[in-house]
């Protein structure tokens, strides 16, 4: 089984672990299971995973703390499992570096769609854009190597952060609507999940702007969307 097909599923409910494992294995994924956050970190430290599916509410370290610790050393895609209607949990998870979330209860179709979309986005790194290197004030973007420098210092971006920046930077001055950015960066399955954009634009601003609260490079067009100033 190739490494890129190995998924870690972390949940303290055996029924959910078994449901996710069974349906992923039917689609030729290799699956490892963990019942709590400490088990998850132990497996993560010794195994290369293509994706981690991670519950928030767990004993012995919750999912948000696990996500935070993983993000200190890895950009492996993480899908968070949240309870129905817990909007604050979703935002907190995205802020900690999660790539996506699934709301419980969820069906097989939604599970597979999310897994497919997240893995697809993470493989963008294998499909660089032939646009060379461009400067935007104190920012320099190498589209082929997928690298970004701010004032000459390399800035570490996740695959999704880079893809969002790339969409804006390839069309400086163009205002992208929320729906257009979601579809172009996250995929056609996403069109109304505006919390993704709010969080990821905020993350880009914290990494690339001198004062994230008063951005001068990545700007908001109120009620419409975002654009990048050349």
Short mmCIF file of C-alpha atoms in Angstrom, two decimals:
data_model
loop_
_atom_site.label_atom_id
_atom_site.label_comp_id
_atom_site.label_asym_id
_atom_site.label_seq_id
_atom_site.Cartn_x
_atom_site.Cartn_y
_atom_site.Cartn_z
CA UNK A 1 0.00 0.00 0.00
CA UNK A 2 1.58 3.32 -1.03
CA UNK A 3 2.36 5.79 1.74
CA UNK A 4 0.23 8.55 0.25
CA UNK A 5 -2.87 6.38 0.90
CA UNK A 6 -2.32 6.07 4.68
CA UNK A 7 -4.87 7.90 6.87
CA UNK A 8 -4.92 8.31 10.66
CA UNK A 9 -8.42 8.36 12.23
CA UNK A 10 -8.62 9.73 15.79
CA UNK A 11 -11.85 9.54 17.80
CA UNK A 12 -12.77 8.27 21.26
CA UNK A 13 -16.03 6.74 19.98
CA UNK A 14 -15.39 3.19 18.66
CA UNK A 15 -18.48 3.33 16.42
CA UNK A 16 -17.21 6.40 14.58
CA UNK A 17 -13.68 5.01 14.25
CA UNK A 18 -15.05 1.79 12.79
CA UNK A 19 -17.45 3.59 10.46
CA UNK A 20 -14.70 5.80 9.02
CA UNK A 21 -12.14 2.98 8.85
CA UNK A 22 -14.51 0.58 7.09
CA UNK A 23 -15.52 3.10 4.43
CA UNK A 24 -11.96 4.27 3.77
CA UNK A 25 -10.60 0.73 3.53
CA UNK A 26 -13.32 -0.09 0.97
CA UNK A 27 -11.77 2.69 -1.17
CA UNK A 28 -8.25 1.19 -0.90
CA UNK A 29 -6.95 3.50 1.84
CA UNK A 30 -4.74 2.13 4.61
CA UNK A 31 -6.10 3.25 7.99
CA UNK A 32 -4.54 3.56 11.45
CA UNK A 33 -6.71 4.24 14.51
CA UNK A 34 -6.21 6.20 17.74
CA UNK A 35 -8.68 6.61 20.61
CA UNK A 36 -7.23 9.82 22.10
CA UNK A 37 -4.86 12.68 21.45
CA UNK A 38 -1.80 11.12 23.06
CA UNK A 39 -2.16 7.95 20.97
CA UNK A 40 -2.53 10.11 17.88
CA UNK A 41 0.69 12.05 18.54
CA UNK A 42 2.60 8.82 19.21
CA UNK A 43 1.49 7.39 15.86
CA UNK A 44 2.12 10.68 14.05
CA UNK A 45 5.72 10.83 15.28
CA UNK A 46 6.65 7.44 13.81
CA UNK A 47 4.46 7.21 10.69
CA UNK A 48 4.03 9.24 7.50
CA UNK A 49 0.33 9.93 6.95
CA UNK A 50 -1.37 11.43 3.91
CA UNK A 51 -4.24 12.75 6.04
CA UNK A 52 -5.40 12.93 9.67
CA UNK A 53 -9.09 12.83 10.62
CA UNK A 54 -9.28 14.21 14.15
CA UNK A 55 -12.12 14.55 16.64
CA UNK A 56 -12.14 17.67 18.85
CA UNK A 57 -13.73 16.35 22.06
CA UNK A 58 -11.46 13.59 23.40
CA UNK A 59 -9.91 12.57 26.72
CA UNK A 60 -6.17 12.81 27.37
CA UNK A 61 -5.63 15.84 25.09
CA UNK A 62 -8.31 17.30 22.84
CA UNK A 63 -8.15 17.59 19.07
CA UNK A 64 -7.32 21.30 19.02
CA UNK A 65 -4.17 20.73 21.08
CA UNK A 66 -3.21 17.76 18.90
CA UNK A 67 -3.67 19.92 15.80
CA UNK A 68 -1.56 22.71 17.29
CA UNK A 69 1.29 20.33 18.13
CA UNK A 70 1.26 18.66 14.72
CA UNK A 71 1.36 22.06 13.02
CA UNK A 72 4.62 22.89 14.81
CA UNK A 73 6.42 20.43 12.56
CA UNK A 74 4.14 19.32 9.72
CA UNK A 75 1.69 20.53 7.06
CA UNK A 76 -0.03 17.13 6.79
CA UNK A 77 -3.72 17.75 5.95
CA UNK A 78 -6.03 17.62 8.98
CA UNK A 79 -9.82 17.24 8.89
CA UNK A 80 -11.47 18.04 12.22
CA UNK A 81 -14.67 16.33 13.42
CA UNK A 82 -17.04 18.72 15.23
CA UNK A 83 -20.42 18.49 16.92
CA UNK A 84 -23.44 19.83 15.10
CA UNK A 85 -23.65 23.61 15.17
CA UNK A 86 -20.42 24.26 17.08
CA UNK A 87 -19.30 27.19 14.93
CA UNK A 88 -16.72 28.35 17.49
CA UNK A 89 -15.05 24.92 17.38
CA UNK A 90 -14.81 25.09 13.59
CA UNK A 91 -13.19 28.52 13.65
CA UNK A 92 -10.83 27.50 16.46
CA UNK A 93 -9.80 24.39 14.53
CA UNK A 94 -9.11 26.34 11.34
CA UNK A 95 -7.14 28.88 13.39
CA UNK A 96 -4.97 26.07 14.78
CA UNK A 97 -4.16 24.94 11.24
CA UNK A 98 -6.86 22.42 10.35
CA UNK A 99 -7.58 22.22 6.63
CA UNK A 100 -11.23 21.23 6.79
CA UNK A 101 -13.94 19.95 9.08
CA UNK A 102 -16.81 17.46 9.11
CA UNK A 103 -19.89 18.06 11.24
CA UNK A 104 -21.29 15.08 13.14
CA UNK A 105 -23.37 13.21 12.22
CA UNK A 106 -22.05 12.75 8.69
CA UNK A 107 -22.68 10.22 5.95
CA UNK A 108 -20.39 8.21 3.70
CA UNK A 109 -20.80 10.61 0.78
CA UNK A 110 -19.78 13.68 2.79
CA UNK A 111 -16.84 11.85 4.37
CA UNK A 112 -15.45 10.72 1.02
CA UNK A 113 -16.03 14.10 -0.61
CA UNK A 114 -14.07 15.88 2.15
CA UNK A 115 -11.22 13.34 2.05
CA UNK A 116 -10.99 13.59 -1.73
CA UNK A 117 -11.04 17.41 -1.70
CA UNK A 118 -8.36 17.74 1.01
CA UNK A 119 -6.02 15.23 -0.65
CA UNK A 120 -6.53 16.96 -4.01
CA UNK A 121 -5.59 20.33 -2.53
CA UNK A 122 -2.50 18.91 -0.87
CA UNK A 123 -1.24 17.56 -4.22
CA UNK A 124 -1.13 21.05 -5.73
CA UNK A 125 2.49 21.14 -4.65
CA UNK A 126 3.13 18.57 -7.39
CA UNK A 127 1.58 20.84 -10.03
CA UNK A 128 3.47 24.16 -9.91
CA UNK A 129 2.40 27.18 -11.95
CA UNK A 130 4.89 28.30 -14.61
CA UNK A 131 4.77 31.97 -13.65
CA UNK A 132 8.34 32.45 -12.45
CA UNK A 133 9.04 34.83 -9.57
CA UNK A 134 7.19 38.11 -9.00
CA UNK A 135 7.56 40.94 -6.51
CA UNK A 136 4.76 42.74 -4.72
CA UNK A 137 6.37 45.48 -2.66
CA UNK A 138 8.28 43.73 0.12
CA UNK A 139 6.88 40.32 -0.91
CA UNK A 140 8.54 37.97 -3.38
CA UNK A 141 6.66 34.91 -4.67
CA UNK A 142 8.27 32.03 -6.54
CA UNK A 143 5.28 30.29 -8.12
CA UNK A 144 7.24 27.32 -9.44
CA UNK A 145 9.00 26.50 -6.15
CA UNK A 146 5.93 27.61 -4.15
CA UNK A 147 8.05 29.83 -1.89
CA UNK A 148 7.33 33.27 -0.40
CA UNK A 149 9.72 35.82 1.11
CA UNK A 150 8.79 38.87 3.16
CA UNK A 151 11.59 41.45 3.41
CA UNK A 152 13.98 38.75 2.25
CA UNK A 153 12.95 36.25 4.93
CA UNK A 154 11.34 32.97 3.89
CA UNK A 155 7.75 32.63 5.14
CA UNK A 156 6.35 29.14 5.75
CA UNK A 157 2.90 28.69 4.20
CA UNK A 158 0.66 25.64 4.17
CA UNK A 159 -0.41 24.29 0.74
CA UNK A 160 -3.84 25.92 1.07
CA UNK A 161 -2.39 29.24 2.25
CA UNK A 162 -0.07 29.31 -0.75
CA UNK A 163 -2.86 28.41 -3.16
CA UNK A 164 -5.02 31.26 -1.84
CA UNK A 165 -2.15 33.73 -2.10
CA UNK A 166 -1.36 32.47 -5.60
CA UNK A 167 -4.90 33.06 -6.84
CA UNK A 168 -4.77 36.65 -5.61
CA UNK A 169 -1.20 37.29 -6.77
CA UNK A 170 -1.66 35.98 -10.31
CA UNK A 171 -4.40 38.60 -10.78
CA UNK A 172 -3.27 41.68 -8.78
CA UNK A 173 -5.98 44.27 -8.38
CA UNK A 174 -8.75 41.86 -9.38
CA UNK A 175 -11.49 41.55 -6.78
CA UNK A 176 -12.41 37.91 -6.19
CA UNK A 177 -15.84 37.25 -4.71
CA UNK A 178 -16.04 34.95 -1.70
CA UNK A 179 -17.74 32.25 -3.79
CA UNK A 180 -15.17 32.48 -6.59
CA UNK A 181 -12.23 32.11 -4.20
CA UNK A 182 -13.84 29.18 -2.40
CA UNK A 183 -14.46 27.35 -5.66
CA UNK A 184 -11.01 28.09 -7.11
CA UNK A 185 -9.00 27.32 -3.97
CA UNK A 186 -11.06 24.77 -2.04
CA UNK A 187 -12.99 23.21 -4.93
CA UNK A 188 -16.43 23.12 -6.51
CA UNK A 189 -17.83 21.38 -3.42
CA UNK A 190 -17.33 24.63 -1.46
CA UNK A 191 -19.31 27.76 -2.19
CA UNK A 192 -20.82 29.11 1.04
CA UNK A 193 -18.28 28.21 3.75
CA UNK A 194 -17.12 31.80 4.24
CA UNK A 195 -15.42 30.93 7.55
CA UNK A 196 -12.64 29.23 5.57
CA UNK A 197 -11.85 32.49 3.81
CA UNK A 198 -12.01 34.63 6.94
CA UNK A 199 -9.58 32.36 8.75
CA UNK A 200 -7.14 31.84 5.88
CA UNK A 201 -7.07 35.50 4.84
CA UNK A 202 -6.36 36.30 8.49
CA UNK A 203 -3.52 33.77 8.55
CA UNK A 204 -1.98 35.21 5.40
CA UNK A 205 -2.19 38.73 6.81
CA UNK A 206 -0.50 37.68 10.07
CA UNK A 207 2.36 36.16 8.10
CA UNK A 208 2.72 38.74 5.32
CA UNK A 209 1.48 42.11 6.58
CA UNK A 210 3.38 44.52 8.83
CA UNK A 211 0.17 45.25 10.75
CA UNK A 212 -2.44 42.55 10.13
CA UNK A 213 -5.18 44.78 11.56
CA UNK A 214 -4.37 47.47 8.98
CA UNK A 215 -3.46 45.44 5.86
CA UNK A 216 -1.86 47.16 2.90
CA UNK A 217 -1.28 44.18 0.61
CA UNK A 218 -4.28 41.81 0.91
CA UNK A 219 -7.36 44.00 1.05
CA UNK A 220 -11.07 43.46 1.63
CA UNK A 221 -13.80 44.78 -0.65
CA UNK A 222 -16.66 44.96 1.87
CA UNK A 223 -19.52 42.65 1.08
CA UNK A 224 -17.80 41.31 -2.05
CA UNK A 225 -14.44 39.66 -1.50
CA UNK A 226 -10.66 40.17 -1.50
CA UNK A 227 -7.87 41.42 -3.74
CA UNK A 228 -4.11 41.85 -3.67
CA UNK A 229 -2.40 45.19 -4.25
CA UNK A 230 0.64 45.07 -6.51
#
